[in-house]
């Protein structure tokens, strides 16, 4: 995370996992990236771990126009960017993120967000972390490509490296 300008998740990941989205390795906390949340409806609480009082700046991208709903976020260190529903597209959001000075972005969350990036061919590389523990059918699908009518043959992915980290794998 410390090697990136920003870290991006969708509202489902934010709600379900309640992640901090920061660096917790000693000496790297101040290198935590800007947090970027994509949420069409602002359907998450402002009291989540990602918005703690010690948190770095957050950028929230939404299509909702309700000032009342947006006012919930006035006490956190966040900038809210509103798009018209027709303009609420990943490409437009990424253009705005780039204008704000973000050039290295890590997308860390959610099968819908991952699927959207892959479908839009907005991915430079994919890093897959896998636990060495088998969890059976209780796991979550990493990429939601089902609703995209998209073939994995178009991805043209090649395994470049494989690392063992304790009992975990990084591909």
PDB file of C-alpha atoms in Angstrom:
ATOM      1  CA  UNK A   1       0.000   0.000   0.000  1.00  0.00           C
ATOM      2  CA  UNK A   2       2.821   2.422   0.831  1.00  0.00           C
ATOM      3  CA  UNK A   3       4.063   2.226  -2.762  1.00  0.00           C
ATOM      4  CA  UNK A   4       0.826   3.639  -4.131  1.00  0.00           C
ATOM      5  CA  UNK A   5      -0.699   7.113  -4.131  1.00  0.00           C
ATOM      6  CA  UNK A   6      -4.206   5.824  -3.466  1.00  0.00           C
ATOM      7  CA  UNK A   7      -6.234   2.739  -2.646  1.00  0.00           C
ATOM      8  CA  UNK A   8      -9.716   2.194  -4.107  1.00  0.00           C
ATOM      9  CA  UNK A   9     -12.691   0.156  -2.886  1.00  0.00           C
ATOM     10  CA  UNK A  10     -16.394   0.081  -3.593  1.00  0.00           C
ATOM     11  CA  UNK A  11     -19.099   0.673  -1.027  1.00  0.00           C
ATOM     12  CA  UNK A  12     -19.889  -3.060  -0.700  1.00  0.00           C
ATOM     13  CA  UNK A  13     -16.351  -3.805   0.466  1.00  0.00           C
ATOM     14  CA  UNK A  14     -16.407  -0.771   2.737  1.00  0.00           C
ATOM     15  CA  UNK A  15     -19.687  -1.874   4.369  1.00  0.00           C
ATOM     16  CA  UNK A  16     -19.007  -5.611   4.568  1.00  0.00           C
ATOM     17  CA  UNK A  17     -15.316  -5.637   5.536  1.00  0.00           C
ATOM     18  CA  UNK A  18     -14.992  -2.276   7.321  1.00  0.00           C
ATOM     19  CA  UNK A  19     -11.318  -2.029   6.291  1.00  0.00           C
ATOM     20  CA  UNK A  20      -8.865   0.598   7.569  1.00  0.00           C
ATOM     21  CA  UNK A  21      -7.207   0.917   4.140  1.00  0.00           C
ATOM     22  CA  UNK A  22      -3.926   2.085   5.618  1.00  0.00           C
ATOM     23  CA  UNK A  23      -0.375   0.898   6.201  1.00  0.00           C
ATOM     24  CA  UNK A  24       0.060  -0.808   9.550  1.00  0.00           C
ATOM     25  CA  UNK A  25       3.701  -1.847   9.207  1.00  0.00           C
ATOM     26  CA  UNK A  26       5.839   0.000  11.736  1.00  0.00           C
ATOM     27  CA  UNK A  27       7.447   3.031  10.121  1.00  0.00           C
ATOM     28  CA  UNK A  28       5.065   3.117   7.148  1.00  0.00           C
ATOM     29  CA  UNK A  29       1.862   4.443   8.738  1.00  0.00           C
ATOM     30  CA  UNK A  30       2.568   7.956   7.414  1.00  0.00           C
ATOM     31  CA  UNK A  31       2.971   6.465   3.916  1.00  0.00           C
ATOM     32  CA  UNK A  32      -0.646   5.301   3.879  1.00  0.00           C
ATOM     33  CA  UNK A  33      -2.321   6.052   0.554  1.00  0.00           C
ATOM     34  CA  UNK A  34      -5.288   8.335  -0.084  1.00  0.00           C
ATOM     35  CA  UNK A  35      -8.507   6.355   0.275  1.00  0.00           C
ATOM     36  CA  UNK A  36     -10.892   6.333  -2.664  1.00  0.00           C
ATOM     37  CA  UNK A  37     -14.429   5.058  -2.311  1.00  0.00           C
ATOM     38  CA  UNK A  38     -16.807   4.569  -5.222  1.00  0.00           C
ATOM     39  CA  UNK A  39     -20.434   4.550  -4.135  1.00  0.00           C
ATOM     40  CA  UNK A  40     -23.259   5.465  -6.446  1.00  0.00           C
ATOM     41  CA  UNK A  41     -25.682   5.906  -3.523  1.00  0.00           C
ATOM     42  CA  UNK A  42     -23.452   6.795  -0.517  1.00  0.00           C
ATOM     43  CA  UNK A  43     -24.865   3.675   1.106  1.00  0.00           C
ATOM     44  CA  UNK A  44     -22.334   3.370   3.914  1.00  0.00           C
ATOM     45  CA  UNK A  45     -21.765   4.903   7.334  1.00  0.00           C
ATOM     46  CA  UNK A  46     -19.397   7.759   8.022  1.00  0.00           C
ATOM     47  CA  UNK A  47     -18.369   5.934  11.225  1.00  0.00           C
ATOM     48  CA  UNK A  48     -16.331   3.186   9.565  1.00  0.00           C
ATOM     49  CA  UNK A  49     -12.665   2.419  10.319  1.00  0.00           C
ATOM     50  CA  UNK A  50     -11.520   3.970   7.030  1.00  0.00           C
ATOM     51  CA  UNK A  51     -12.692   7.350   8.352  1.00  0.00           C
ATOM     52  CA  UNK A  52     -11.143   7.294  11.824  1.00  0.00           C
ATOM     53  CA  UNK A  53      -9.928  10.627  13.214  1.00  0.00           C
ATOM     54  CA  UNK A  54      -6.335   9.521  12.487  1.00  0.00           C
ATOM     55  CA  UNK A  55      -7.183   8.714   8.906  1.00  0.00           C
ATOM     56  CA  UNK A  56      -5.621  10.277   5.852  1.00  0.00           C
ATOM     57  CA  UNK A  57      -7.681  12.064   3.244  1.00  0.00           C
ATOM     58  CA  UNK A  58     -10.475  10.214   1.480  1.00  0.00           C
ATOM     59  CA  UNK A  59     -12.037  10.839  -1.905  1.00  0.00           C
ATOM     60  CA  UNK A  60     -15.619   9.707  -2.321  1.00  0.00           C
ATOM     61  CA  UNK A  61     -17.150   9.431  -5.794  1.00  0.00           C
ATOM     62  CA  UNK A  62     -20.924   9.314  -6.016  1.00  0.00           C
ATOM     63  CA  UNK A  63     -23.864  10.095  -8.253  1.00  0.00           C
ATOM     64  CA  UNK A  64     -26.214  11.074  -5.444  1.00  0.00           C
ATOM     65  CA  UNK A  65     -27.259  14.696  -5.292  1.00  0.00           C
ATOM     66  CA  UNK A  66     -28.864  14.845  -1.851  1.00  0.00           C
ATOM     67  CA  UNK A  67     -27.147  17.505   0.280  1.00  0.00           C
ATOM     68  CA  UNK A  68     -28.592  15.899   3.416  1.00  0.00           C
ATOM     69  CA  UNK A  69     -26.908  12.584   2.623  1.00  0.00           C
ATOM     70  CA  UNK A  70     -23.625  14.310   1.746  1.00  0.00           C
ATOM     71  CA  UNK A  71     -23.682  16.378   4.969  1.00  0.00           C
ATOM     72  CA  UNK A  72     -23.238  13.145   6.952  1.00  0.00           C
ATOM     73  CA  UNK A  73     -19.614  13.191   5.797  1.00  0.00           C
ATOM     74  CA  UNK A  74     -18.757  16.785   6.780  1.00  0.00           C
ATOM     75  CA  UNK A  75     -16.800  15.763   9.904  1.00  0.00           C
ATOM     76  CA  UNK A  76     -14.447  13.341   8.197  1.00  0.00           C
ATOM     77  CA  UNK A  77     -11.390  14.192   6.120  1.00  0.00           C
ATOM     78  CA  UNK A  78     -13.099  13.531   2.786  1.00  0.00           C
ATOM     79  CA  UNK A  79     -13.752  15.280  -0.479  1.00  0.00           C
ATOM     80  CA  UNK A  80     -16.934  14.248  -2.246  1.00  0.00           C
ATOM     81  CA  UNK A  81     -17.148  14.311  -6.025  1.00  0.00           C
ATOM     82  CA  UNK A  82     -20.632  14.106  -7.539  1.00  0.00           C
ATOM     83  CA  UNK A  83     -21.261  12.879 -11.055  1.00  0.00           C
ATOM     84  CA  UNK A  84     -24.504  12.909 -12.971  1.00  0.00           C
ATOM     85  CA  UNK A  85     -25.826   9.360 -13.185  1.00  0.00           C
ATOM     86  CA  UNK A  86     -24.994   9.131 -16.914  1.00  0.00           C
ATOM     87  CA  UNK A  87     -21.422  10.304 -16.210  1.00  0.00           C
ATOM     88  CA  UNK A  88     -20.861   7.968 -13.247  1.00  0.00           C
ATOM     89  CA  UNK A  89     -18.453   5.757 -15.161  1.00  0.00           C
ATOM     90  CA  UNK A  90     -15.124   4.286 -14.154  1.00  0.00           C
ATOM     91  CA  UNK A  91     -13.279   6.095 -16.942  1.00  0.00           C
ATOM     92  CA  UNK A  92     -14.593   9.494 -15.776  1.00  0.00           C
ATOM     93  CA  UNK A  93     -13.792   8.735 -12.154  1.00  0.00           C
ATOM     94  CA  UNK A  94     -10.239   7.691 -13.066  1.00  0.00           C
ATOM     95  CA  UNK A  95      -9.752  10.866 -15.103  1.00  0.00           C
ATOM     96  CA  UNK A  96     -10.711  12.931 -12.041  1.00  0.00           C
ATOM     97  CA  UNK A  97      -8.442  10.853  -9.797  1.00  0.00           C
ATOM     98  CA  UNK A  98      -5.580  11.482 -12.223  1.00  0.00           C
ATOM     99  CA  UNK A  99      -6.306  15.234 -12.244  1.00  0.00           C
ATOM    100  CA  UNK A 100      -5.952  15.144  -8.449  1.00  0.00           C
ATOM    101  CA  UNK A 101      -2.392  13.827  -8.802  1.00  0.00           C
ATOM    102  CA  UNK A 102      -2.894  10.096  -8.330  1.00  0.00           C
ATOM    103  CA  UNK A 103      -0.771   8.083 -10.732  1.00  0.00           C
ATOM    104  CA  UNK A 104      -0.309   4.808  -8.813  1.00  0.00           C
ATOM    105  CA  UNK A 105      -3.616   3.298  -7.771  1.00  0.00           C
ATOM    106  CA  UNK A 106      -4.233  -0.002  -6.039  1.00  0.00           C
ATOM    107  CA  UNK A 107      -7.730  -1.434  -6.412  1.00  0.00           C
ATOM    108  CA  UNK A 108      -8.221  -3.539  -3.335  1.00  0.00           C
ATOM    109  CA  UNK A 109     -11.737  -4.382  -3.126  1.00  0.00           C
ATOM    110  CA  UNK A 110     -14.729  -6.159  -4.253  1.00  0.00           C
ATOM    111  CA  UNK A 111     -15.594  -8.509  -7.061  1.00  0.00           C
ATOM    112  CA  UNK A 112     -17.842  -5.903  -8.701  1.00  0.00           C
ATOM    113  CA  UNK A 113     -15.103  -3.265  -8.722  1.00  0.00           C
ATOM    114  CA  UNK A 114     -12.508  -5.796  -9.941  1.00  0.00           C
ATOM    115  CA  UNK A 115     -14.893  -6.983 -12.638  1.00  0.00           C
ATOM    116  CA  UNK A 116     -15.572  -3.404 -13.746  1.00  0.00           C
ATOM    117  CA  UNK A 117     -11.859  -2.611 -14.055  1.00  0.00           C
ATOM    118  CA  UNK A 118     -11.178  -5.817 -15.975  1.00  0.00           C
ATOM    119  CA  UNK A 119     -14.159  -5.386 -18.286  1.00  0.00           C
ATOM    120  CA  UNK A 120     -13.122  -1.804 -19.022  1.00  0.00           C
ATOM    121  CA  UNK A 121      -9.549  -3.000 -19.629  1.00  0.00           C
ATOM    122  CA  UNK A 122      -8.216  -0.505 -17.083  1.00  0.00           C
ATOM    123  CA  UNK A 123      -5.804  -2.935 -15.431  1.00  0.00           C
ATOM    124  CA  UNK A 124      -2.022  -2.839 -15.735  1.00  0.00           C
ATOM    125  CA  UNK A 125      -1.354  -5.780 -13.437  1.00  0.00           C
ATOM    126  CA  UNK A 126      -3.143  -8.055 -11.003  1.00  0.00           C
ATOM    127  CA  UNK A 127      -1.633  -9.270  -7.754  1.00  0.00           C
ATOM    128  CA  UNK A 128      -3.475 -12.209  -6.263  1.00  0.00           C
ATOM    129  CA  UNK A 129      -2.879 -13.045  -2.618  1.00  0.00           C
ATOM    130  CA  UNK A 130      -4.078 -16.505  -1.650  1.00  0.00           C
ATOM    131  CA  UNK A 131      -4.103 -18.122   1.722  1.00  0.00           C
ATOM    132  CA  UNK A 132      -2.553 -21.517   2.118  1.00  0.00           C
ATOM    133  CA  UNK A 133      -5.673 -22.556   4.022  1.00  0.00           C
ATOM    134  CA  UNK A 134      -8.509 -24.216   2.118  1.00  0.00           C
ATOM    135  CA  UNK A 135     -11.865 -22.663   3.026  1.00  0.00           C
ATOM    136  CA  UNK A 136     -14.067 -24.677   0.694  1.00  0.00           C
ATOM    137  CA  UNK A 137     -17.207 -23.095  -0.709  1.00  0.00           C
ATOM    138  CA  UNK A 138     -17.262 -20.380   1.985  1.00  0.00           C
ATOM    139  CA  UNK A 139     -14.964 -18.111  -0.019  1.00  0.00           C
ATOM    140  CA  UNK A 140     -16.029 -15.161  -2.112  1.00  0.00           C
ATOM    141  CA  UNK A 141     -15.644 -14.858  -5.857  1.00  0.00           C
ATOM    142  CA  UNK A 142     -12.687 -12.591  -6.650  1.00  0.00           C
ATOM    143  CA  UNK A 143     -13.940 -11.261  -9.983  1.00  0.00           C
ATOM    144  CA  UNK A 144     -17.565 -10.645 -10.892  1.00  0.00           C
ATOM    145  CA  UNK A 145     -17.451 -11.076 -14.660  1.00  0.00           C
ATOM    146  CA  UNK A 146     -20.718 -13.001 -14.844  1.00  0.00           C
ATOM    147  CA  UNK A 147     -22.898  -9.990 -15.630  1.00  0.00           C
ATOM    148  CA  UNK A 148     -20.429  -8.481 -18.078  1.00  0.00           C
ATOM    149  CA  UNK A 149     -20.708 -10.941 -20.963  1.00  0.00           C
ATOM    150  CA  UNK A 150     -16.933 -10.838 -21.108  1.00  0.00           C
ATOM    151  CA  UNK A 151     -14.522 -13.590 -22.063  1.00  0.00           C
ATOM    152  CA  UNK A 152     -11.399 -14.193 -19.980  1.00  0.00           C
ATOM    153  CA  UNK A 153      -9.610 -14.942 -23.249  1.00  0.00           C
ATOM    154  CA  UNK A 154      -9.536 -11.186 -23.871  1.00  0.00           C
ATOM    155  CA  UNK A 155      -7.489 -10.558 -20.734  1.00  0.00           C
ATOM    156  CA  UNK A 156      -4.168 -11.815 -22.105  1.00  0.00           C
ATOM    157  CA  UNK A 157      -2.751 -12.393 -18.611  1.00  0.00           C
ATOM    158  CA  UNK A 158       0.592 -14.075 -17.968  1.00  0.00           C
ATOM    159  CA  UNK A 159       1.971 -15.224 -14.635  1.00  0.00           C
ATOM    160  CA  UNK A 160       5.126 -13.165 -14.059  1.00  0.00           C
ATOM    161  CA  UNK A 161       6.059 -14.075 -10.488  1.00  0.00           C
ATOM    162  CA  UNK A 162       5.063 -16.405  -7.709  1.00  0.00           C
ATOM    163  CA  UNK A 163       6.097 -15.814  -4.100  1.00  0.00           C
ATOM    164  CA  UNK A 164       5.552 -17.734  -0.902  1.00  0.00           C
ATOM    165  CA  UNK A 165       4.966 -15.506   2.111  1.00  0.00           C
ATOM    166  CA  UNK A 166       4.749 -17.737   5.173  1.00  0.00           C
ATOM    167  CA  UNK A 167       1.837 -20.024   4.226  1.00  0.00           C
ATOM    168  CA  UNK A 168       0.348 -17.563   1.714  1.00  0.00           C
ATOM    169  CA  UNK A 169       0.890 -17.166  -2.006  1.00  0.00           C
ATOM    170  CA  UNK A 170       1.356 -14.029  -4.057  1.00  0.00           C
ATOM    171  CA  UNK A 171       0.915 -14.450  -7.775  1.00  0.00           C
TER     172      UNK A 171
END
